[in-house]
CSV table of C-alpha atoms and ligand atoms in Angstrom, one decimal:
chain,number,residue,atom,x,y,z
A,1374,UNK,CA,0.0,0.0,0.0
A,1375,UNK,CA,1.1,3.5,-0.8
A,1376,UNK,CA,0.4,6.9,0.8
A,1377,UNK,CA,-1.1,9.9,-0.9
A,1378,UNK,CA,-1.1,13.6,-0.2
A,1379,UNK,CA,-4.1,15.2,1.5
A,1380,UNK,CA,-3.9,18.0,-1.0
A,1381,UNK,CA,-3.2,16.0,-4.1
A,1382,UNK,CA,-4.3,12.4,-4.3
A,1383,UNK,CA,-2.3,11.8,-7.4
A,1384,UNK,CA,0.9,12.1,-5.5
A,1385,UNK,CA,1.7,8.5,-4.3
A,1386,UNK,CA,4.7,7.5,-2.3
A,1387,UNK,CA,5.9,4.6,-0.3
A,1388,UNK,CA,5.9,4.6,3.5
A,1389,UNK,CA,9.8,4.5,3.7
A,1390,UNK,CA,9.8,7.8,1.7
A,1391,UNK,CA,7.0,9.5,3.7
A,1392,UNK,CA,8.8,8.8,7.0
A,1393,UNK,CA,12.0,10.5,5.9
A,1394,UNK,CA,10.2,13.2,3.8
A,1395,UNK,CA,7.0,14.0,5.7
A,1396,UNK,CA,5.8,17.0,3.7
A,1397,UNK,CA,3.6,16.3,0.6
A,1398,UNK,CA,2.6,18.2,-2.5
A,1399,UNK,CA,1.0,21.7,-1.9
A,1400,UNK,CA,1.9,21.5,1.8
A,1401,UNK,CA,-0.3,18.4,2.3
A,1402,UNK,CA,0.3,15.4,4.6
A,1403,UNK,CA,0.6,11.8,3.7
A,1404,UNK,CA,-2.2,9.4,4.4
A,1405,UNK,CA,-2.6,5.7,3.4
A,1406,UNK,CA,-4.6,5.2,0.2
A,1407,UNK,CA,-6.9,2.8,1.9
A,1408,UNK,CA,-7.5,1.5,5.4
A,1409,UNK,CA,-7.7,-2.3,6.1
A,1410,UNK,CA,-10.8,-3.3,7.9
A,1411,UNK,CA,-11.0,-5.9,10.7
A,1412,UNK,CA,-14.0,-8.0,11.5
A,1413,UNK,CA,-15.4,-9.8,14.5
A,1414,UNK,CA,-13.4,-13.0,14.1
A,1415,UNK,CA,-10.2,-10.9,14.3
A,1416,UNK,CA,-11.3,-9.3,17.5
A,1417,UNK,CA,-12.1,-12.7,19.0
A,1418,UNK,CA,-8.6,-14.0,18.1
A,1419,UNK,CA,-6.9,-10.8,19.1
A,1420,UNK,CA,-8.0,-11.2,22.7
A,1421,UNK,CA,-5.2,-13.7,23.1
A,1422,UNK,CA,-2.5,-11.5,21.4
A,1423,UNK,CA,0.3,-9.7,23.2
A,1424,UNK,CA,0.4,-6.0,22.6
A,1425,UNK,CA,3.3,-6.4,20.2
A,1426,UNK,CA,1.5,-9.1,18.3
A,1427,UNK,CA,-1.6,-7.0,17.9
A,1428,UNK,CA,0.6,-4.1,16.7
A,1429,UNK,CA,2.4,-6.2,14.2
A,1430,UNK,CA,-0.9,-7.7,12.8
A,1431,UNK,CA,-2.4,-4.2,12.4
A,1432,UNK,CA,0.8,-2.8,10.8
A,1433,UNK,CA,1.2,-5.8,8.4
A,1434,UNK,CA,-2.4,-5.3,7.2
A,1435,UNK,CA,-1.4,-2.1,5.5
A,1436,UNK,CA,1.2,-3.9,3.4
A,1437,UNK,CA,3.7,-1.0,3.4
A,1438,UNK,CA,7.1,-1.2,1.8
A,1439,UNK,CA,9.0,-1.7,5.0
A,1440,UNK,CA,10.2,-5.1,6.1
A,1441,UNK,CA,8.4,-6.9,8.9
A,1442,UNK,CA,11.7,-7.5,10.7
A,1443,UNK,CA,12.2,-3.7,11.0
A,1444,UNK,CA,8.7,-3.3,12.5
A,1445,UNK,CA,9.5,-6.1,14.9
A,1446,UNK,CA,12.7,-4.5,16.0
A,1447,UNK,CA,10.8,-1.2,16.4
A,1448,UNK,CA,8.2,-2.8,18.6
A,1449,UNK,CA,10.9,-4.2,20.9
A,1450,UNK,CA,11.4,-0.6,22.0
A,1451,UNK,CA,8.3,-1.3,24.3
A,1452,UNK,CA,10.5,-3.7,26.3
A,1453,UNK,CA,11.9,-0.6,28.1
A,1454,UNK,CA,8.4,0.4,29.4
A,1455,UNK,CA,7.3,-0.3,33.0
A,1456,UNK,CA,5.6,-3.6,32.1
A,1457,UNK,CA,7.7,-5.4,29.6
A,1458,UNK,CA,4.7,-7.2,28.2
A,1459,UNK,CA,2.3,-4.2,28.0
A,1460,UNK,CA,3.4,-0.6,27.3
A,1461,UNK,CA,0.1,0.9,28.6
A,1462,UNK,CA,-2.1,0.3,31.6
A,1463,UNK,CA,-5.9,0.3,31.7
A,1464,UNK,CA,-7.8,0.7,35.0
A,1465,UNK,CA,-11.4,1.2,36.0
A,1466,UNK,CA,-12.1,4.6,37.7
A,1467,UNK,CA,-15.8,4.2,38.3
A,1468,UNK,CA,-19.0,2.8,36.7
A,1469,UNK,CA,-18.6,3.0,32.9
A,1470,UNK,CA,-15.3,4.9,33.1
A,1471,UNK,CA,-11.9,3.5,32.4
A,1472,UNK,CA,-8.5,5.2,32.1
A,1473,UNK,CA,-5.9,4.2,29.4
A,1474,UNK,CA,-2.6,5.3,30.8
A,1475,UNK,CA,-0.2,5.9,27.9
A,1476,UNK,CA,2.6,7.4,30.0
A,1477,UNK,CA,4.5,4.3,31.1
A,1478,UNK,CA,7.5,4.9,28.7
A,1479,UNK,CA,10.9,6.4,29.4
A,1480,UNK,CA,9.9,10.1,29.4
A,1481,UNK,CA,6.4,9.7,31.0
A,1482,UNK,CA,4.4,11.2,28.2
A,1483,UNK,CA,2.2,9.4,25.7
A,1484,UNK,CA,4.6,10.7,23.0
A,1485,UNK,CA,6.8,7.7,23.8
A,1486,UNK,CA,4.1,5.3,22.6
A,1487,UNK,CA,4.9,6.4,19.0
A,1488,UNK,CA,8.3,8.0,19.2
A,1489,UNK,CA,10.0,5.0,20.7
A,1490,UNK,CA,9.3,2.6,17.9
A,1491,UNK,CA,9.4,5.4,15.3
A,1492,UNK,CA,13.0,6.2,16.3
A,1493,UNK,CA,14.1,2.7,15.6
A,1494,UNK,CA,12.5,2.6,12.2
A,1495,UNK,CA,14.0,5.9,11.1
A,1496,UNK,CA,17.5,4.8,12.2
A,1497,UNK,CA,17.1,1.4,10.4
A,1498,UNK,CA,15.9,3.1,7.2
A,1499,UNK,CA,18.9,5.5,7.3
A,1500,UNK,CA,21.3,2.5,7.8
A,1501,UNK,CA,19.8,0.7,4.9
A,1502,UNK,CA,20.2,3.7,2.7
A,1503,UNK,CA,23.6,4.4,4.1
A,1504,UNK,CA,22.6,7.9,4.9
A,1505,UNK,CA,22.8,10.2,8.0
A,1506,UNK,CA,20.0,12.5,9.1
A,1507,UNK,CA,19.6,15.5,11.3
A,1508,UNK,CA,16.3,15.9,13.0
A,1509,UNK,CA,15.5,19.3,14.5
A,1510,UNK,CA,12.6,19.5,16.9
A,1511,UNK,CA,10.9,22.4,18.6
A,1512,UNK,CA,9.2,21.6,21.9
A,1513,UNK,CA,6.9,23.2,24.5
A,1514,UNK,CA,7.8,20.4,26.8
A,1515,UNK,CA,6.9,16.8,26.0
A,1516,UNK,CA,8.0,16.3,22.4
A,1517,UNK,CA,11.6,17.3,23.1
A,1518,UNK,CA,12.4,14.7,25.8
A,1519,UNK,CA,10.5,12.0,23.9
A,1520,UNK,CA,12.3,12.7,20.6
A,1521,UNK,CA,15.7,12.9,22.3
A,1522,UNK,CA,15.1,9.6,24.1
A,1523,UNK,CA,13.8,8.0,20.8
A,1524,UNK,CA,17.1,8.6,19.1
A,1525,UNK,CA,19.5,8.0,22.1
A,1526,UNK,CA,22.6,6.3,20.7
A,1527,UNK,CA,21.1,6.1,17.1
A,1528,UNK,CA,24.0,5.4,14.7
A,1529,UNK,CA,22.7,7.4,11.7
A,1530,UNK,CA,20.5,10.1,13.2
A,1531,UNK,CA,21.4,13.2,15.1
A,1532,UNK,CA,18.8,15.3,17.0
A,1533,UNK,CA,18.9,19.0,17.9
A,1534,UNK,CA,16.1,20.0,20.2
A,1535,UNK,CA,15.0,23.6,20.6
A,1536,UNK,CA,13.2,24.5,23.8
A,1537,UNK,CA,12.1,27.8,25.4
A,1538,UNK,CA,14.7,28.4,28.2
A,1539,UNK,CA,12.1,29.4,30.7
A,1540,UNK,CA,9.0,27.8,29.1
A,1541,UNK,CA,9.0,24.2,30.2
A,1542,UNK,CA,8.5,22.5,33.5
A,1543,UNK,CA,11.6,21.8,35.6
A,1544,UNK,CA,11.3,18.0,35.0
A,1545,UNK,CA,11.0,18.5,31.3
A,1546,UNK,CA,14.0,20.8,31.2
A,1547,UNK,CA,16.1,18.3,33.3
A,1548,UNK,CA,15.0,15.6,30.8
A,1549,UNK,CA,16.4,17.6,28.0
A,1550,UNK,CA,19.6,18.8,29.6
A,1551,UNK,CA,20.6,15.5,31.3
A,1552,UNK,CA,21.5,13.6,28.2
A,1553,UNK,CA,24.8,11.9,27.5
A,1554,UNK,CA,24.4,10.4,24.1
A,1555,UNK,CA,26.8,12.2,21.7
A,1556,UNK,CA,24.3,12.4,18.8
A,1557,UNK,CA,21.9,14.6,20.8
A,1558,UNK,CA,21.9,18.4,21.4
A,1559,UNK,CA,19.5,20.5,23.4
A,1560,UNK,CA,19.4,24.2,22.9
A,1561,UNK,CA,17.6,26.6,25.3
A,1562,UNK,CA,16.2,29.6,23.4
A,1563,UNK,CA,15.9,33.0,24.8
A,1564,UNK,CA,12.3,33.2,23.6
A,1565,UNK,CA,9.1,31.3,23.7
A,1566,UNK,CA,7.9,28.1,22.0
A,1567,UNK,CA,6.7,30.1,19.0
A,1568,UNK,CA,10.2,31.5,18.5
A,1569,UNK,CA,11.6,28.0,18.6
A,1570,UNK,CA,9.0,26.8,16.1
A,1571,UNK,CA,9.6,29.7,13.8
A,1572,UNK,CA,13.4,29.1,13.9
A,1573,UNK,CA,12.7,25.4,13.0
A,1574,UNK,CA,10.4,26.4,10.0
A,1575,UNK,CA,13.0,28.8,8.7
A,1576,UNK,CA,15.8,26.2,8.8
A,1577,UNK,CA,13.6,23.6,7.1
A,1578,UNK,CA,13.3,25.9,4.1
A,1579,UNK,CA,16.8,27.4,4.2
A,1580,UNK,CA,18.7,26.0,1.2
A,1581,UNK,CA,22.1,27.3,2.3
A,1582,UNK,CA,21.7,25.6,5.6
A,1583,UNK,CA,20.7,22.4,3.9
A,1584,UNK,CA,23.7,22.6,1.6
A,1585,UNK,CA,26.0,23.0,4.6
A,1586,UNK,CA,24.4,20.0,6.2
A,1587,UNK,CA,24.9,18.0,2.9
A,1588,UNK,CA,28.5,18.9,2.8
A,1589,UNK,CA,28.7,17.3,6.3
A,1590,UNK,CA,27.0,14.2,5.0
A,1591,UNK,CA,23.7,15.0,6.7
A,1592,UNK,CA,20.1,15.2,5.4
A,1593,UNK,CA,17.5,17.2,7.2
A,1594,UNK,CA,14.3,15.5,8.4
A,1595,UNK,CA,11.5,16.0,10.8
A,1596,UNK,CA,9.9,13.9,13.5
A,1597,UNK,CA,7.0,16.1,14.3
A,1598,UNK,CA,3.5,14.8,15.0
A,1599,UNK,CA,2.4,15.1,11.4
A,1600,UNK,CA,4.8,12.4,10.4
A,1601,UNK,CA,2.6,9.4,9.5
A,1602,UNK,CA,5.0,7.1,11.2
A,1603,UNK,CA,3.9,8.5,14.5
A,1604,UNK,CA,0.2,8.2,13.7
A,1605,UNK,CA,0.6,4.6,12.8
A,1606,UNK,CA,1.6,3.6,16.3
A,1607,UNK,CA,-1.2,5.8,17.7
A,1608,UNK,CA,-3.9,3.7,16.1
A,1609,UNK,CA,-2.9,0.6,17.9
A,1610,UNK,CA,-3.5,1.5,21.6
A,1611,UNK,CA,-7.1,2.5,20.8
A,1612,UNK,CA,-7.6,-1.0,19.2
A,1613,UNK,CA,-6.1,-2.5,22.3
A,1614,UNK,CA,-8.6,-0.6,24.5
A,1615,UNK,CA,-11.5,-2.0,22.4
A,1616,UNK,CA,-10.1,-5.5,22.8
A,1617,UNK,CA,-9.6,-5.0,26.5
A,1618,UNK,CA,-13.3,-4.1,26.9
A,1619,UNK,CA,-14.3,-7.2,24.9
A,1620,UNK,CA,-12.0,-9.5,26.8
A,1621,UNK,CA,-13.2,-8.3,30.2
A,1622,UNK,CA,-16.8,-8.7,29.3
A,1623,UNK,CA,-17.5,-5.0,29.6
A,1624,UNK,CA,-18.6,-4.8,26.0
A,1625,UNK,CA,-20.6,-7.5,24.1
A,1626,UNK,CA,-19.5,-8.0,20.5
A,1627,UNK,CA,-22.3,-5.8,19.1
A,1628,UNK,CA,-21.8,-3.0,21.6
A,1629,UNK,CA,-19.7,0.2,21.2
A,1630,UNK,CA,-17.8,2.5,23.5
A,1631,UNK,CA,-16.7,6.1,23.6
A,1632,UNK,CA,-13.1,7.4,23.8
A,1633,UNK,CA,-12.1,10.8,25.3
A,1634,UNK,CA,-8.9,12.3,24.1
A,1635,UNK,CA,-7.1,15.4,25.5
A,1636,UNK,CA,-6.1,17.0,22.2
A,1637,UNK,CA,-3.7,19.5,20.8
A,1638,UNK,CA,-2.2,18.7,17.4
A,1639,UNK,CA,-4.9,16.0,17.0
A,1640,UNK,CA,-2.6,13.0,16.4
A,1641,UNK,CA,-3.9,11.0,19.3
A,1642,UNK,CA,-7.6,11.6,18.4
A,1643,UNK,CA,-6.9,10.9,14.7
A,1644,UNK,CA,-5.5,7.5,15.8
A,1645,UNK,CA,-8.9,6.8,17.4
A,1646,UNK,CA,-10.7,7.9,14.3
A,1647,UNK,CA,-8.6,5.5,12.2
A,1648,UNK,CA,-9.1,2.7,14.7
A,1649,UNK,CA,-12.9,3.2,14.3
A,1650,UNK,CA,-12.6,3.3,10.5
A,1651,UNK,CA,-10.6,0.0,10.7
A,1652,UNK,CA,-13.3,-1.8,12.7
A,1653,UNK,CA,-13.0,-1.0,16.4
A,1654,UNK,CA,-16.5,-0.4,17.7
A,1655,UNK,CA,-15.9,3.2,18.8
A,1656,UNK,CA,-19.0,5.4,18.9
A,1657,UNK,CA,-18.0,8.9,19.8
A,1658,UNK,CA,-14.5,10.3,20.0
A,1659,UNK,CA,-14.8,13.1,22.5
A,1660,UNK,CA,-12.3,15.9,22.0
A,1661,UNK,CA,-11.2,17.6,25.3
A,1662,UNK,CA,-9.4,20.9,25.0
A,1663,UNK,CA,-8.1,23.6,27.3
A,1664,UNK,CA,-9.0,27.3,26.7
A,1665,UNK,CA,-7.3,27.2,23.3
A,1666,UNK,CA,-10.5,25.7,22.1
A,1667,UNK,CA,-10.3,25.8,18.3
A,1668,UNK,CA,-11.3,22.2,18.2
A,1669,UNK,CA,-14.4,22.7,20.4
A,1670,UNK,CA,-15.9,25.2,17.9
A,1671,UNK,CA,-14.8,23.0,14.9
A,1672,UNK,CA,-16.8,20.0,16.1
A,1673,UNK,CA,-19.7,21.8,17.7
A,1674,UNK,CA,-20.3,24.7,15.3
A,1675,UNK,CA,-18.5,23.4,12.1
A,1676,UNK,CA,-16.1,26.4,12.1
A,1677,UNK,CA,-12.3,26.5,12.5
A,1678,UNK,CA,-11.8,30.0,13.5
A,1679,UNK,CA,-8.5,31.8,14.1
A,1680,UNK,CA,-9.8,35.3,13.7
A,1681,UNK,CA,-9.2,37.2,17.0
A,1682,UNK,CA,-7.5,34.2,18.5
A,1683,UNK,CA,-4.4,34.5,20.6
A,1684,UNK,CA,-2.6,31.6,22.1
A,1685,UNK,CA,-3.4,31.4,25.9
A,1686,UNK,CA,-0.8,29.9,28.2
A,1687,UNK,CA,-2.6,27.2,30.3
A,1688,UNK,CA,-1.6,24.5,32.9
A,1689,UNK,CA,-1.9,21.9,30.1
A,1690,UNK,CA,0.9,23.3,27.9
A,1691,UNK,CA,1.1,20.4,25.4
A,1692,UNK,CA,-2.4,21.4,24.3
A,1693,UNK,CA,-1.6,25.1,23.9
A,1694,UNK,CA,-2.0,24.9,20.1
A,1695,UNK,CA,-4.1,27.0,17.7
A,1696,UNK,CA,-3.1,25.3,14.4
A,1697,UNK,CA,-4.0,21.7,15.0
A,1698,UNK,CA,-2.1,20.1,12.1
A,1699,UNK,CA,-3.6,16.6,12.0
A,1700,UNK,CA,-7.2,17.8,11.5
A,1701,UNK,CA,-6.2,18.1,7.9
A,1702,UNK,CA,-6.1,14.3,7.7
A,1703,UNK,CA,-9.7,14.1,8.9
A,1704,UNK,CA,-10.8,16.7,6.4
A,1705,UNK,CA,-9.2,14.7,3.6
A,1706,UNK,CA,-11.0,11.5,4.8
A,1707,UNK,CA,-14.4,13.2,4.9
A,1708,UNK,CA,-14.2,15.7,2.0
A,1709,UNK,CA,-11.3,14.6,-0.3
A,1710,UNK,CA,-8.2,16.3,-1.6
A,1711,UNK,CA,-9.7,19.2,-3.6
A,1712,UNK,CA,-11.8,20.4,-0.7
A,1713,UNK,CA,-9.0,19.9,1.8
A,1714,UNK,CA,-6.8,22.1,-0.3
A,1715,UNK,CA,-9.5,24.8,-0.4
A,1716,UNK,CA,-10.2,24.6,3.3
A,1717,UNK,CA,-6.5,24.9,4.2
A,1718,UNK,CA,-6.1,27.8,1.9
A,1719,UNK,CA,-9.0,29.5,3.6
A,1720,UNK,CA,-7.4,29.0,6.9
A,1721,UNK,CA,-4.2,30.5,5.6
A,1722,UNK,CA,-5.7,33.5,3.9
A,1723,UNK,CA,-9.0,34.2,5.8
A,1724,UNK,CA,-8.1,32.7,9.1
A,1725,UNK,CA,-11.2,30.4,9.2
A,1726,UNK,CA,-13.1,27.7,7.3
A,1727,UNK,CA,-16.5,26.1,7.6
A,1728,UNK,CA,-17.5,22.4,7.3
A,1729,UNK,CA,-20.6,20.3,7.8
A,1730,UNK,CA,-21.0,18.6,11.2
A,1731,UNK,CA,-18.9,15.4,11.6
A,1732,UNK,CA,-20.9,12.9,13.7
A,1733,UNK,CA,-18.0,10.8,14.9
A,1734,UNK,CA,-16.9,13.5,17.3
A,1735,UNK,CA,-18.1,15.6,20.3
A,1736,UNK,CA,-16.0,18.4,21.9
A,1737,UNK,CA,-15.7,20.4,25.1
A,1738,UNK,CA,-13.1,22.5,26.8
A,1739,UNK,CA,-12.0,23.3,30.3
A,1740,UNK,CA,-10.7,26.5,31.8
A,1741,UNK,CA,-7.6,26.2,34.1
A,1742,UNK,CA,-9.9,26.6,37.1
A,1743,UNK,CA,-12.1,23.7,36.0
A,1744,UNK,CA,-9.1,21.6,35.2
A,1745,UNK,CA,-7.7,22.2,38.7
A,1746,UNK,CA,-11.0,21.3,40.2
A,1747,UNK,CA,-11.0,18.0,38.4
A,1748,UNK,CA,-7.5,17.2,39.6
A,1749,UNK,CA,-8.6,17.9,43.1
A,1750,UNK,CA,-11.9,16.0,42.8
A,1751,UNK,CA,-10.3,12.9,41.3
A,1752,UNK,CA,-7.4,13.0,43.8
A,1753,UNK,CA,-10.1,12.4,46.5
A,1754,UNK,CA,-10.7,9.0,44.9
A,1755,UNK,CA,-7.0,8.3,45.5
A,1756,UNK,CA,-5.8,8.8,41.9
A,1757,UNK,CA,-3.6,11.6,40.6
A,1758,UNK,CA,-4.2,12.7,37.1
A,1759,UNK,CA,-2.1,15.3,35.2
A,1760,UNK,CA,-3.5,18.6,33.9
A,1761,UNK,CA,-3.9,17.3,30.4
A,1762,UNK,CA,-5.8,14.2,31.3
A,1763,UNK,CA,-8.0,16.3,33.7
A,1764,UNK,CA,-9.6,18.1,30.8
A,1765,UNK,CA,-11.3,14.8,29.8
A,1766,UNK,CA,-13.5,14.9,33.0
A,1767,UNK,CA,-15.6,17.6,31.5
A,1768,UNK,CA,-17.5,14.7,29.7
A,1769,UNK,CA,-19.8,12.5,31.7
A,1770,UNK,CA,-19.8,8.9,30.5
A,1771,UNK,CA,-23.0,7.7,28.7
A,1772,UNK,CA,-21.7,4.2,28.0
A,1773,UNK,CA,-18.4,2.4,28.6
A,1774,UNK,CA,-15.8,5.1,28.1
A,1775,UNK,CA,-12.1,5.1,27.9
A,1776,UNK,CA,-10.2,8.2,29.0
A,1777,UNK,CA,-6.9,8.5,27.3
A,1778,UNK,CA,-4.3,9.6,29.9
A,1779,UNK,CA,-1.4,11.3,28.2
A,1780,UNK,CA,1.1,12.2,30.9
A,1781,UNK,CA,2.4,11.2,34.4
A,1782,UNK,CA,1.6,13.9,36.9
A,1783,UNK,CA,5.2,14.1,38.1
A,1784,UNK,CA,6.0,16.2,35.0
A,1785,UNK,CA,3.6,18.9,36.4
A,1786,UNK,CA,4.2,19.0,40.1
A,1787,UNK,CA,3.7,22.8,40.5
A,1788,UNK,CA,0.2,22.6,39.0
A,1789,UNK,CA,-0.6,19.5,41.0
A,1790,UNK,CA,0.3,21.2,44.3
A,1791,UNK,CA,-1.6,24.3,43.2
A,1792,UNK,CA,-4.7,22.3,42.3
A,1793,UNK,CA,-4.8,19.9,45.3
A,1794,UNK,CA,-3.3,22.1,48.1
A,1795,UNK,CA,-4.1,25.5,46.8
A,1796,UNK,CA,-0.4,26.3,47.4
A,1797,UNK,CA,2.8,27.1,45.6
A,1798,UNK,CA,5.7,24.6,45.5
A,1799,UNK,CA,8.8,25.2,47.7
A,1800,UNK,CA,11.1,22.6,46.2
A,1801,UNK,CA,10.0,20.6,43.2
A,1802,UNK,CA,11.7,17.4,44.1
A,1803,UNK,CA,10.6,17.3,47.8
A,1804,UNK,CA,7.1,18.4,47.0
A,1805,UNK,CA,6.8,15.7,44.4
A,1806,UNK,CA,8.0,13.0,46.9
A,1807,UNK,CA,5.6,14.2,49.5
A,1808,UNK,CA,2.6,14.2,47.2
A,1809,UNK,CA,3.5,10.7,46.0
A,1810,UNK,CA,3.7,9.5,49.6
A,1811,UNK,CA,0.4,11.0,50.5
A,1812,UNK,CA,-1.3,9.2,47.5
A,1813,UNK,CA,0.8,6.0,47.9
A,1814,UNK,CA,2.0,6.5,44.4
A,1815,UNK,CA,5.5,5.8,43.0
A,1816,UNK,CA,7.8,8.2,41.3
A,1817,UNK,CA,9.6,6.6,38.4
A,1818,UNK,CA,13.3,6.2,39.2
A,1819,UNK,CA,14.4,7.9,36.1
A,1820,UNK,CA,12.5,11.1,37.1
A,1821,UNK,CA,14.0,11.1,40.6
A,1822,UNK,CA,17.5,10.5,39.2
A,1823,UNK,CA,17.2,13.6,37.1
A,1824,UNK,CA,17.5,15.8,40.1
A,1825,UNK,CA,20.8,14.3,41.2
A,1826,UNK,CA,22.7,14.5,38.0
A,1827,UNK,CA,24.6,17.5,36.7
A,1828,UNK,CA,23.3,18.9,33.4
A,1829,UNK,CA,25.5,17.8,30.5
A,1830,UNK,CA,23.9,20.3,28.2
A,1831,UNK,CA,23.7,23.9,29.1
A,1832,UNK,CA,23.7,25.7,25.8
A,1833,UNK,CA,21.4,28.7,25.8
A,1834,UNK,CA,21.4,31.0,22.8
A,1835,UNK,CA,19.6,34.1,21.4
A,1836,UNK,CA,17.0,33.4,18.7
A,1837,UNK,CA,19.4,34.7,16.0
A,1838,UNK,CA,22.1,32.3,17.0
A,1839,UNK,CA,20.2,29.0,16.7
A,1840,UNK,CA,21.4,28.1,13.2
A,1841,UNK,CA,25.0,28.8,13.9
A,1842,UNK,CA,24.8,26.8,17.2
A,1843,UNK,CA,23.6,23.8,15.3
A,1844,UNK,CA,26.2,24.1,12.6
A,1845,UNK,CA,29.0,24.5,15.2
A,1846,UNK,CA,27.9,21.3,16.8
A,1847,UNK,CA,27.6,19.4,13.5
A,1848,UNK,CA,31.1,20.4,12.5
A,1849,UNK,CA,32.6,19.2,15.8
B,2055,LIG,C1,1.2,16.0,23.0
B,2055,LIG,C2,0.3,15.9,24.1
B,2055,LIG,C3,-1.1,16.1,24.0
B,2055,LIG,C4,-1.8,16.4,22.7
B,2055,LIG,O1,-1.7,15.3,21.8
B,2055,LIG,P1,-2.1,15.5,20.3
B,2055,LIG,O2,-1.8,14.2,19.6
B,2055,LIG,O3,-1.1,16.6,19.8
B,2055,LIG,O4,-3.5,16.0,20.2
B,2055,LIG,C5,-1.9,15.9,25.1
B,2055,LIG,N1,-1.3,15.7,26.3
B,2055,LIG,C6,0.0,15.5,26.5
B,2055,LIG,C7,0.5,15.3,27.9
B,2055,LIG,C8,0.9,15.6,25.4
B,2055,LIG,O5,2.2,15.5,25.6
């Protein structure tokens, strides 16, 4: 099976190409030409599959041009997760409500679910082609650590990670500055996330920069959340959730369930939509947002509206997004390439577009106050949820419902203390340990260890110096 561009379905490429060159014609994104469909007999059988087995069956059904052995090797990245046999953990919260914890990987955000296997595939493809790649990422906090970790010790891939010097949580910053692998570089920017992202975009289209890289035997690539390689692994855990509900007798074979997804760039929610398309009996995909609620008006009123919108900083920073890139793939699926091109052009020129209502989705958003209230309320049941996951509780379950939990709370201790104790933190590490004790929760060792190591990376530069900082590092 090949992939086609959301803005020009005549452009067809292989997956191995799309992974290394994620931008398609007319600024589009790559999507599979077709989606395989699974029937009831598969879901019966799959109840006895391991997670890796299930993943492999789903991936193989696409018949992409990449060897099964490479995918197998990629899925072995899940061996590093808390439970070697299962990279996620599903628990019941209350009647009809289940939580799918996707943060049991090395950096404690759901980004690991896709980036861990993705990193292996990219490095294997680069090795096969005898090429070397530089991946630059810009992060507001979770993508950076997960990308760096995904390429730790990769032989043929280097990563330079741009983060706003004062714009991430302490834990996130420590995750990016305590890295020892020689192929990784973190750069603190004297500016905000937008500045980091702008710098990245400028470099991606800078021919002189690319030429210099080429002279140093490096090609430029991107690992951002629009890369289809990341979406692929985000379909699987929604399938797994369906099979879990079947296996535990919570759903009969003709019953459906709802999924709630805290959304930003819409990769996670798109994975759920594709899982539904491929046969998992998902009824509504409920999109939870923070006050940057562009997706709420898209799904409720059929309008994507950036007029008079300014980015609001919230306590769920990974969802502080106004241009939600993966929505484009949904538009393509519903309305085709010509219409998608027109809609994206409208967004670019007029700052809005309108579409008919899409029935697969519902949407709501939370203010920071509501979000803090949910953290406090759920903590009274003995469970700590992070500020992103908290936005999901705006929805009341109407049938068996899976809440997708995207981060471990330890990444956001100041907001947790603020929400639960109505207080400021004194010292992040000791406050974290105290909160964990109170709730009989465990702090992952690799998070605690971060506080005891000395930073190996302390490069901080002006916005104007980013490019030269990267080139200096490359030439070393
Ligand atoms: C990235 C992220 C999100 C948003 O996911 P999308 O796929 O971009 O919608 C939500 N929560 C956390 C903790 C994240 O890191």
